[in-house]
PDB file of C-alpha atoms in Angstrom:
ATOM      1  CA  GLU B 540      45.681 123.535   7.034  1.00  0.00           C
ATOM      2  CA  ALA B 541      48.746 124.644   9.578  1.00  0.00           C
ATOM      3  CA  GLN B 542      51.395 122.126   8.531  1.00  0.00           C
ATOM      4  CA  VAL B 543      54.967 121.548   7.590  1.00  0.00           C
ATOM      5  CA  THR B 544      56.259 120.253   4.379  1.00  0.00           C
ATOM      6  CA  GLN B 545      58.629 117.899   3.667  1.00  0.00           C
ATOM      7  CA  ASN B 546      60.295 117.120   0.688  1.00  0.00           C
ATOM      8  CA  PRO B 547      61.146 114.913  -0.710  1.00  0.00           C
ATOM      9  CA  ARG B 548      60.233 111.733   1.094  1.00  0.00           C
ATOM     10  CA  TYR B 549      61.735 109.083   0.176  1.00  0.00           C
ATOM     11  CA  LEU B 550      65.015 109.635  -1.105  1.00  0.00           C
ATOM     12  CA  ILE B 551      67.688 106.739  -2.211  1.00  0.00           C
ATOM     13  CA  THR B 552      71.304 108.504  -2.788  1.00  0.00           C
ATOM     14  CA  VAL B 553      74.560 107.708  -4.046  1.00  0.00           C
ATOM     15  CA  THR B 554      77.844 108.880  -1.474  1.00  0.00           C
ATOM     16  CA  GLY B 555      79.045 111.450  -2.303  1.00  0.00           C
ATOM     17  CA  LYS B 556      76.238 113.429  -4.514  1.00  0.00           C
ATOM     18  CA  LYS B 557      74.632 116.410  -2.966  1.00  0.00           C
ATOM     19  CA  LEU B 558      70.958 116.486  -2.001  1.00  0.00           C
ATOM     20  CA  THR B 559      69.042 118.677  -0.498  1.00  0.00           C
ATOM     21  CA  VAL B 560      65.255 117.808   1.776  1.00  0.00           C
ATOM     22  CA  THR B 561      63.325 121.010   1.469  1.00  0.00           C
ATOM     23  CA  CYS B 562      61.199 121.860   4.654  1.00  0.00           C
ATOM     24  CA  SER B 563      58.715 125.170   4.421  1.00  0.00           C
ATOM     25  CA  GLN B 564      56.214 125.934   7.188  1.00  0.00           C
ATOM     26  CA  ASN B 565      52.016 128.142   7.008  1.00  0.00           C
ATOM     27  CA  MET B 566      52.213 128.401  10.627  1.00  0.00           C
ATOM     28  CA  ASN B 567      55.121 131.874  10.681  1.00  0.00           C
ATOM     29  CA  HIS B 568      56.556 129.953  13.567  1.00  0.00           C
ATOM     30  CA  GLU B 569      59.970 132.041  13.910  1.00  0.00           C
ATOM     31  CA  TYR B 570      62.347 128.458  15.765  1.00  0.00           C
ATOM     32  CA  MET B 571      62.902 125.900  13.269  1.00  0.00           C
ATOM     33  CA  SER B 572      64.431 122.251  13.635  1.00  0.00           C
ATOM     34  CA  TRP B 573      66.045 119.215  11.804  1.00  0.00           C
ATOM     35  CA  TYR B 574      66.030 115.465  14.033  1.00  0.00           C
ATOM     36  CA  ARG B 575      67.100 113.056  12.457  1.00  0.00           C
ATOM     37  CA  GLN B 576      65.642 109.582  14.316  1.00  0.00           C
ATOM     38  CA  ASP B 577      67.714 105.611  14.593  1.00  0.00           C
ATOM     39  CA  PRO B 578      66.260 102.454  15.371  1.00  0.00           C
ATOM     40  CA  GLY B 579      68.036 102.547  19.623  1.00  0.00           C
ATOM     41  CA  LEU B 580      68.931 105.775  19.270  1.00  0.00           C
ATOM     42  CA  GLY B 581      66.233 108.177  19.338  1.00  0.00           C
ATOM     43  CA  LEU B 582      65.491 111.490  17.902  1.00  0.00           C
ATOM     44  CA  ARG B 583      68.521 113.547  17.937  1.00  0.00           C
ATOM     45  CA  GLN B 584      68.615 117.083  17.427  1.00  0.00           C
ATOM     46  CA  ILE B 585      71.198 117.312  13.599  1.00  0.00           C
ATOM     47  CA  TYR B 586      70.732 122.035  13.759  1.00  0.00           C
ATOM     48  CA  TYR B 587      68.316 124.258  14.058  1.00  0.00           C
ATOM     49  CA  SER B 588      67.402 128.295  13.715  1.00  0.00           C
ATOM     50  CA  MET B 589      65.816 130.714  15.599  1.00  0.00           C
ATOM     51  CA  ASN B 590      65.314 133.046  13.343  1.00  0.00           C
ATOM     52  CA  VAL B 591      65.971 135.115   9.663  1.00  0.00           C
ATOM     53  CA  GLU B 592      69.155 133.982   8.707  1.00  0.00           C
ATOM     54  CA  VAL B 593      70.401 132.748  12.736  1.00  0.00           C
ATOM     55  CA  THR B 594      71.151 128.565  12.844  1.00  0.00           C
ATOM     56  CA  ASP B 595      72.694 126.835  15.403  1.00  0.00           C
ATOM     57  CA  LYS B 596      74.252 123.462  15.789  1.00  0.00           C
ATOM     58  CA  GLY B 597      72.515 121.115  17.576  1.00  0.00           C
ATOM     59  CA  ASP B 598      73.468 117.089  18.894  1.00  0.00           C
ATOM     60  CA  VAL B 599      74.676 115.949  15.669  1.00  0.00           C
ATOM     61  CA  PRO B 600      75.710 118.518  12.539  1.00  0.00           C
ATOM     62  CA  GLU B 601      78.875 116.342  11.575  1.00  0.00           C
ATOM     63  CA  GLY B 602      78.070 115.683   8.006  1.00  0.00           C
ATOM     64  CA  TYR B 603      75.187 118.780   7.643  1.00  0.00           C
ATOM     65  CA  LYS B 604      74.446 122.049   6.523  1.00  0.00           C
ATOM     66  CA  VAL B 605      71.203 124.650   6.752  1.00  0.00           C
ATOM     67  CA  SER B 606      70.418 128.116   6.041  1.00  0.00           C
ATOM     68  CA  ARG B 607      67.004 129.919   6.937  1.00  0.00           C
ATOM     69  CA  LYS B 608      66.659 133.176   4.170  1.00  0.00           C
ATOM     70  CA  GLU B 609      63.063 132.874   5.172  1.00  0.00           C
ATOM     71  CA  LYS B 610      61.231 132.470   7.973  1.00  0.00           C
ATOM     72  CA  ARG B 611      59.312 129.945   6.912  1.00  0.00           C
ATOM     73  CA  ASN B 612      61.729 127.823   4.742  1.00  0.00           C
ATOM     74  CA  PHE B 613      64.457 125.583   6.552  1.00  0.00           C
ATOM     75  CA  PRO B 614      66.407 123.065   3.654  1.00  0.00           C
ATOM     76  CA  LEU B 615      69.272 120.626   5.253  1.00  0.00           C
ATOM     77  CA  ILE B 616      71.864 120.525   2.872  1.00  0.00           C
ATOM     78  CA  LEU B 617      73.966 117.317   2.786  1.00  0.00           C
ATOM     79  CA  GLU B 618      76.783 118.478   0.891  1.00  0.00           C
ATOM     80  CA  SER B 619      78.513 115.098   0.515  1.00  0.00           C
ATOM     81  CA  PRO B 620      76.174 111.923   2.025  1.00  0.00           C
ATOM     82  CA  SER B 621      77.828 109.175   2.995  1.00  0.00           C
ATOM     83  CA  PRO B 622      76.221 106.310   4.413  1.00  0.00           C
ATOM     84  CA  ASN B 623      76.072 106.829   8.195  1.00  0.00           C
ATOM     85  CA  GLN B 624      73.483 109.522   6.619  1.00  0.00           C
ATOM     86  CA  THR B 625      71.142 106.841   6.215  1.00  0.00           C
ATOM     87  CA  SER B 626      68.242 107.690   8.759  1.00  0.00           C
ATOM     88  CA  LEU B 627      64.477 109.185   9.177  1.00  0.00           C
ATOM     89  CA  TYR B 628      64.571 112.905   9.046  1.00  0.00           C
ATOM     90  CA  PHE B 629      62.385 114.938  11.074  1.00  0.00           C
ATOM     91  CA  CYS B 630      61.643 118.687  10.626  1.00  0.00           C
ATOM     92  CA  ALA B 631      60.309 120.423  13.094  1.00  0.00           C
ATOM     93  CA  SER B 632      58.769 124.210  14.531  1.00  0.00           C
ATOM     94  CA  THR B 633      57.078 125.778  17.193  1.00  0.00           C
ATOM     95  CA  GLN B 634      56.176 129.266  17.704  1.00  0.00           C
ATOM     96  CA  ALA B 635      57.606 129.087  21.273  1.00  0.00           C
ATOM     97  CA  PRO B 636      60.230 126.763  22.410  1.00  0.00           C
ATOM     98  CA  GLY B 637      60.955 126.357  25.860  1.00  0.00           C
ATOM     99  CA  LEU B 638      56.511 127.627  26.796  1.00  0.00           C
ATOM    100  CA  SER B 639      54.627 124.467  27.980  1.00  0.00           C
ATOM    101  CA  ASN B 640      51.287 125.392  26.112  1.00  0.00           C
ATOM    102  CA  TYR B 641      53.314 125.337  22.306  1.00  0.00           C
ATOM    103  CA  GLY B 642      54.381 121.966  21.661  1.00  0.00           C
ATOM    104  CA  TYR B 643      56.351 121.268  18.263  1.00  0.00           C
ATOM    105  CA  THR B 644      54.477 120.553  14.782  1.00  0.00           C
ATOM    106  CA  PHE B 645      56.727 117.775  12.559  1.00  0.00           C
ATOM    107  CA  GLY B 646      56.975 117.363   8.994  1.00  0.00           C
ATOM    108  CA  SER B 647      55.859 113.659   7.723  1.00  0.00           C
ATOM    109  CA  GLY B 648      59.647 112.535   7.457  1.00  0.00           C
ATOM    110  CA  THR B 649      62.198 112.458   4.955  1.00  0.00           C
ATOM    111  CA  ARG B 650      63.376 108.555   4.463  1.00  0.00           C
ATOM    112  CA  LEU B 651      67.325 108.980   3.025  1.00  0.00           C
ATOM    113  CA  THR B 652      68.779 105.711   1.976  1.00  0.00           C
ATOM    114  CA  VAL B 653      73.016 106.872   0.952  1.00  0.00           C
ATOM    115  CA  VAL B 654      74.469 103.468  -0.875  1.00  0.00           C
TER     116      VAL B 654
ATOM    117  CA  ARG I 662      72.397 109.048  32.982  1.00  0.00           C
ATOM    118  CA  LYS I 663      70.252 109.149  29.433  1.00  0.00           C
ATOM    119  CA  GLU I 664      68.417 112.896  29.921  1.00  0.00           C
ATOM    120  CA  VAL I 665      65.219 111.747  29.114  1.00  0.00           C
ATOM    121  CA  GLU I 666      64.552 107.791  30.692  1.00  0.00           C
ATOM    122  CA  GLN I 667      61.370 105.986  29.276  1.00  0.00           C
ATOM    123  CA  ASP I 668      60.572 101.938  30.133  1.00  0.00           C
ATOM    124  CA  PRO I 669      60.890 100.797  26.301  1.00  0.00           C
ATOM    125  CA  GLY I 670      58.011  98.088  26.973  1.00  0.00           C
ATOM    126  CA  PRO I 671      56.461  96.527  25.059  1.00  0.00           C
ATOM    127  CA  PHE I 672      53.201  97.049  27.260  1.00  0.00           C
ATOM    128  CA  ASN I 673      50.556  94.853  26.052  1.00  0.00           C
ATOM    129  CA  VAL I 674      47.564  95.690  26.926  1.00  0.00           C
ATOM    130  CA  PRO I 675      43.522  94.160  25.659  1.00  0.00           C
ATOM    131  CA  GLU I 676      40.816  96.066  24.668  1.00  0.00           C
ATOM    132  CA  GLY I 677      39.509  99.008  27.869  1.00  0.00           C
ATOM    133  CA  ALA I 678      41.814  98.398  29.979  1.00  0.00           C
ATOM    134  CA  THR I 679      44.374 101.174  32.437  1.00  0.00           C
ATOM    135  CA  VAL I 680      48.155 101.537  31.685  1.00  0.00           C
ATOM    136  CA  ALA I 681      50.907 103.590  32.583  1.00  0.00           C
ATOM    137  CA  PHE I 682      54.305 104.919  31.189  1.00  0.00           C
ATOM    138  CA  ASN I 683      56.707 106.632  33.147  1.00  0.00           C
ATOM    139  CA  CYS I 684      59.063 108.694  32.515  1.00  0.00           C
ATOM    140  CA  THR I 685      62.850 110.656  34.014  1.00  0.00           C
ATOM    141  CA  TYR I 686      64.756 113.455  34.017  1.00  0.00           C
ATOM    142  CA  SER I 687      67.653 114.135  34.344  1.00  0.00           C
ATOM    143  CA  ASN I 688      67.827 117.997  34.682  1.00  0.00           C
ATOM    144  CA  SER I 689      66.626 119.157  37.412  1.00  0.00           C
ATOM    145  CA  ALA I 690      66.325 123.189  34.758  1.00  0.00           C
ATOM    146  CA  SER I 691      63.944 120.882  32.646  1.00  0.00           C
ATOM    147  CA  GLN I 692      61.487 124.098  31.723  1.00  0.00           C
ATOM    148  CA  SER I 693      58.649 122.203  29.697  1.00  0.00           C
ATOM    149  CA  PHE I 694      57.541 118.320  29.337  1.00  0.00           C
ATOM    150  CA  PHE I 695      54.943 116.577  26.494  1.00  0.00           C
ATOM    151  CA  TRP I 696      54.665 113.586  25.817  1.00  0.00           C
ATOM    152  CA  TYR I 697      54.463 112.852  22.067  1.00  0.00           C
ATOM    153  CA  ARG I 698      52.828 109.771  20.353  1.00  0.00           C
ATOM    154  CA  GLN I 699      54.200 108.395  17.417  1.00  0.00           C
ATOM    155  CA  ASP I 700      53.073 105.544  15.158  1.00  0.00           C
ATOM    156  CA  CYS I 701      54.799 103.286  13.023  1.00  0.00           C
ATOM    157  CA  ARG I 702      56.949 105.144  10.099  1.00  0.00           C
ATOM    158  CA  LYS I 703      55.575 108.118  10.917  1.00  0.00           C
ATOM    159  CA  GLU I 704      56.023 111.957  12.368  1.00  0.00           C
ATOM    160  CA  PRO I 705      55.485 112.791  16.535  1.00  0.00           C
ATOM    161  CA  LYS I 706      52.304 114.277  16.767  1.00  0.00           C
ATOM    162  CA  LEU I 707      51.791 116.547  19.836  1.00  0.00           C
ATOM    163  CA  LEU I 708      49.277 113.937  22.359  1.00  0.00           C
ATOM    164  CA  MET I 709      49.809 116.540  25.771  1.00  0.00           C
ATOM    165  CA  SER I 710      51.695 119.306  27.504  1.00  0.00           C
ATOM    166  CA  VAL I 711      52.725 117.959  31.152  1.00  0.00           C
ATOM    167  CA  TYR I 712      51.937 120.550  33.835  1.00  0.00           C
ATOM    168  CA  SER I 713      52.551 120.231  36.751  1.00  0.00           C
ATOM    169  CA  SER I 714      49.340 120.344  37.907  1.00  0.00           C
ATOM    170  CA  GLY I 715      48.802 117.535  36.235  1.00  0.00           C
ATOM    171  CA  ASN I 716      45.942 117.564  33.371  1.00  0.00           C
ATOM    172  CA  GLU I 717      43.323 114.998  31.762  1.00  0.00           C
ATOM    173  CA  ASP I 718      42.658 115.278  28.126  1.00  0.00           C
ATOM    174  CA  GLY I 719      39.882 112.467  27.884  1.00  0.00           C
ATOM    175  CA  ARG I 720      40.993 108.909  28.617  1.00  0.00           C
ATOM    176  CA  PHE I 721      44.189 110.567  28.825  1.00  0.00           C
ATOM    177  CA  THR I 722      45.743 111.824  32.557  1.00  0.00           C
ATOM    178  CA  ALA I 723      49.592 113.257  32.129  1.00  0.00           C
ATOM    179  CA  GLN I 724      51.312 114.286  35.784  1.00  0.00           C
ATOM    180  CA  LEU I 725      55.166 116.130  36.213  1.00  0.00           C
ATOM    181  CA  ASN I 726      56.562 115.590  39.676  1.00  0.00           C
ATOM    182  CA  ARG I 727      59.554 118.344  39.398  1.00  0.00           C
ATOM    183  CA  ALA I 728      60.804 117.431  43.005  1.00  0.00           C
ATOM    184  CA  SER I 729      61.789 113.376  41.717  1.00  0.00           C
ATOM    185  CA  GLN I 730      62.772 114.888  38.023  1.00  0.00           C
ATOM    186  CA  TYR I 731      59.122 112.476  37.038  1.00  0.00           C
ATOM    187  CA  ILE I 732      56.283 112.025  34.838  1.00  0.00           C
ATOM    188  CA  SER I 733      53.558 110.150  33.881  1.00  0.00           C
ATOM    189  CA  LEU I 734      51.071 109.647  31.116  1.00  0.00           C
ATOM    190  CA  LEU I 735      48.388 107.789  32.149  1.00  0.00           C
ATOM    191  CA  ILE I 736      45.341 105.635  29.249  1.00  0.00           C
ATOM    192  CA  ARG I 737      42.471 104.614  30.785  1.00  0.00           C
ATOM    193  CA  ASP I 738      40.110 102.555  28.417  1.00  0.00           C
ATOM    194  CA  SER I 739      42.862 101.653  25.841  1.00  0.00           C
ATOM    195  CA  LYS I 740      41.541 101.713  22.212  1.00  0.00           C
ATOM    196  CA  LEU I 741      42.588  99.581  19.417  1.00  0.00           C
ATOM    197  CA  SER I 742      43.729 103.134  18.218  1.00  0.00           C
ATOM    198  CA  ASP I 743      45.773 103.639  20.839  1.00  0.00           C
ATOM    199  CA  SER I 744      48.771 101.221  19.814  1.00  0.00           C
ATOM    200  CA  ALA I 745      51.626 103.301  18.723  1.00  0.00           C
ATOM    201  CA  THR I 746      54.834 104.360  20.296  1.00  0.00           C
ATOM    202  CA  TYR I 747      54.442 106.920  23.398  1.00  0.00           C
ATOM    203  CA  LEU I 748      57.208 109.126  23.810  1.00  0.00           C
ATOM    204  CA  CYS I 749      58.056 111.255  26.792  1.00  0.00           C
ATOM    205  CA  VAL I 750      59.861 114.425  25.865  1.00  0.00           C
ATOM    206  CA  VAL I 751      61.722 116.998  27.610  1.00  0.00           C
ATOM    207  CA  ASN I 752      61.852 120.948  27.187  1.00  0.00           C
ATOM    208  CA  PRO I 753      65.287 121.714  28.757  1.00  0.00           C
ATOM    209  CA  PRO I 754      66.628 125.616  30.046  1.00  0.00           C
ATOM    210  CA  GLY I 755      68.203 128.191  27.939  1.00  0.00           C
ATOM    211  CA  GLY I 756      71.150 128.836  26.538  1.00  0.00           C
ATOM    212  CA  THR I 757      72.740 125.721  24.226  1.00  0.00           C
ATOM    213  CA  SER I 758      69.747 123.295  24.463  1.00  0.00           C
ATOM    214  CA  TYR I 759      67.870 126.289  23.896  1.00  0.00           C
ATOM    215  CA  GLY I 760      64.555 125.088  21.740  1.00  0.00           C
ATOM    216  CA  LYS I 761      66.000 121.694  22.026  1.00  0.00           C
ATOM    217  CA  LEU I 762      63.824 119.086  22.716  1.00  0.00           C
ATOM    218  CA  THR I 763      65.004 115.758  24.508  1.00  0.00           C
ATOM    219  CA  PHE I 764      62.811 112.589  23.449  1.00  0.00           C
ATOM    220  CA  GLY I 765      62.828 109.423  25.921  1.00  0.00           C
ATOM    221  CA  GLN I 766      63.593 106.566  23.762  1.00  0.00           C
ATOM    222  CA  GLY I 767      59.896 105.940  23.057  1.00  0.00           C
ATOM    223  CA  THR I 768      57.457 103.020  24.906  1.00  0.00           C
ATOM    224  CA  ILE I 769      55.661 100.764  22.376  1.00  0.00           C
ATOM    225  CA  LEU I 770      52.434  99.849  23.239  1.00  0.00           C
ATOM    226  CA  THR I 771      49.923  97.587  21.479  1.00  0.00           C
ATOM    227  CA  VAL I 772      46.168  97.260  22.512  1.00  0.00           C
ATOM    228  CA  HIS I 773      44.887  93.820  21.382  1.00  0.00           C
ATOM    229  CA  PRO I 774      41.164  93.090  20.761  1.00  0.00           C
TER     230      PRO I 774
END
């Protein structure tokens, strides 16, 4: 089954404790992206990657890092989480960004709480 | 002005009703357009792409008006299972916005018996 897999689904952590949210896709997509969703603010892009070793900032990159060492994996790293990073996070991938025929496939989401 | 604007609703309609959602976008050079559906606390799922010529998928019809920078979604014969948040999504032109989806706030639909 074609899918984007995120882990963990739920995470509660303390301020300053480094964490990684994993994302893996099995569709051989080149483009991957991370979004966060907050009430009243909708979905906002954190980082994206157009291919292996090619990453760039989205709208809200502060406090986050990413890496793309392999095509299928795109982990999101919070080096020193803070309470304002409490949010619902989604990883997404697509075969061809910018083309109407190709939508994005989203992972099931990671609900992160930083206390 | 927000890049993508939707009426947040909520829309409460009875089963069998026809309901229409509207969306406007600010970047006239935007290239592709979508409607996504999101159930409570779950991931957005692609409902349909939106083409200039208009397109239909069963009970769902999407329209795009590039001149007015306006997108619509029509749902006919609403089902209880259509209850969800509907997200208008725009893919802006390339450059620094390459591949970035811009989401509207979403329109909440509740279909009741």
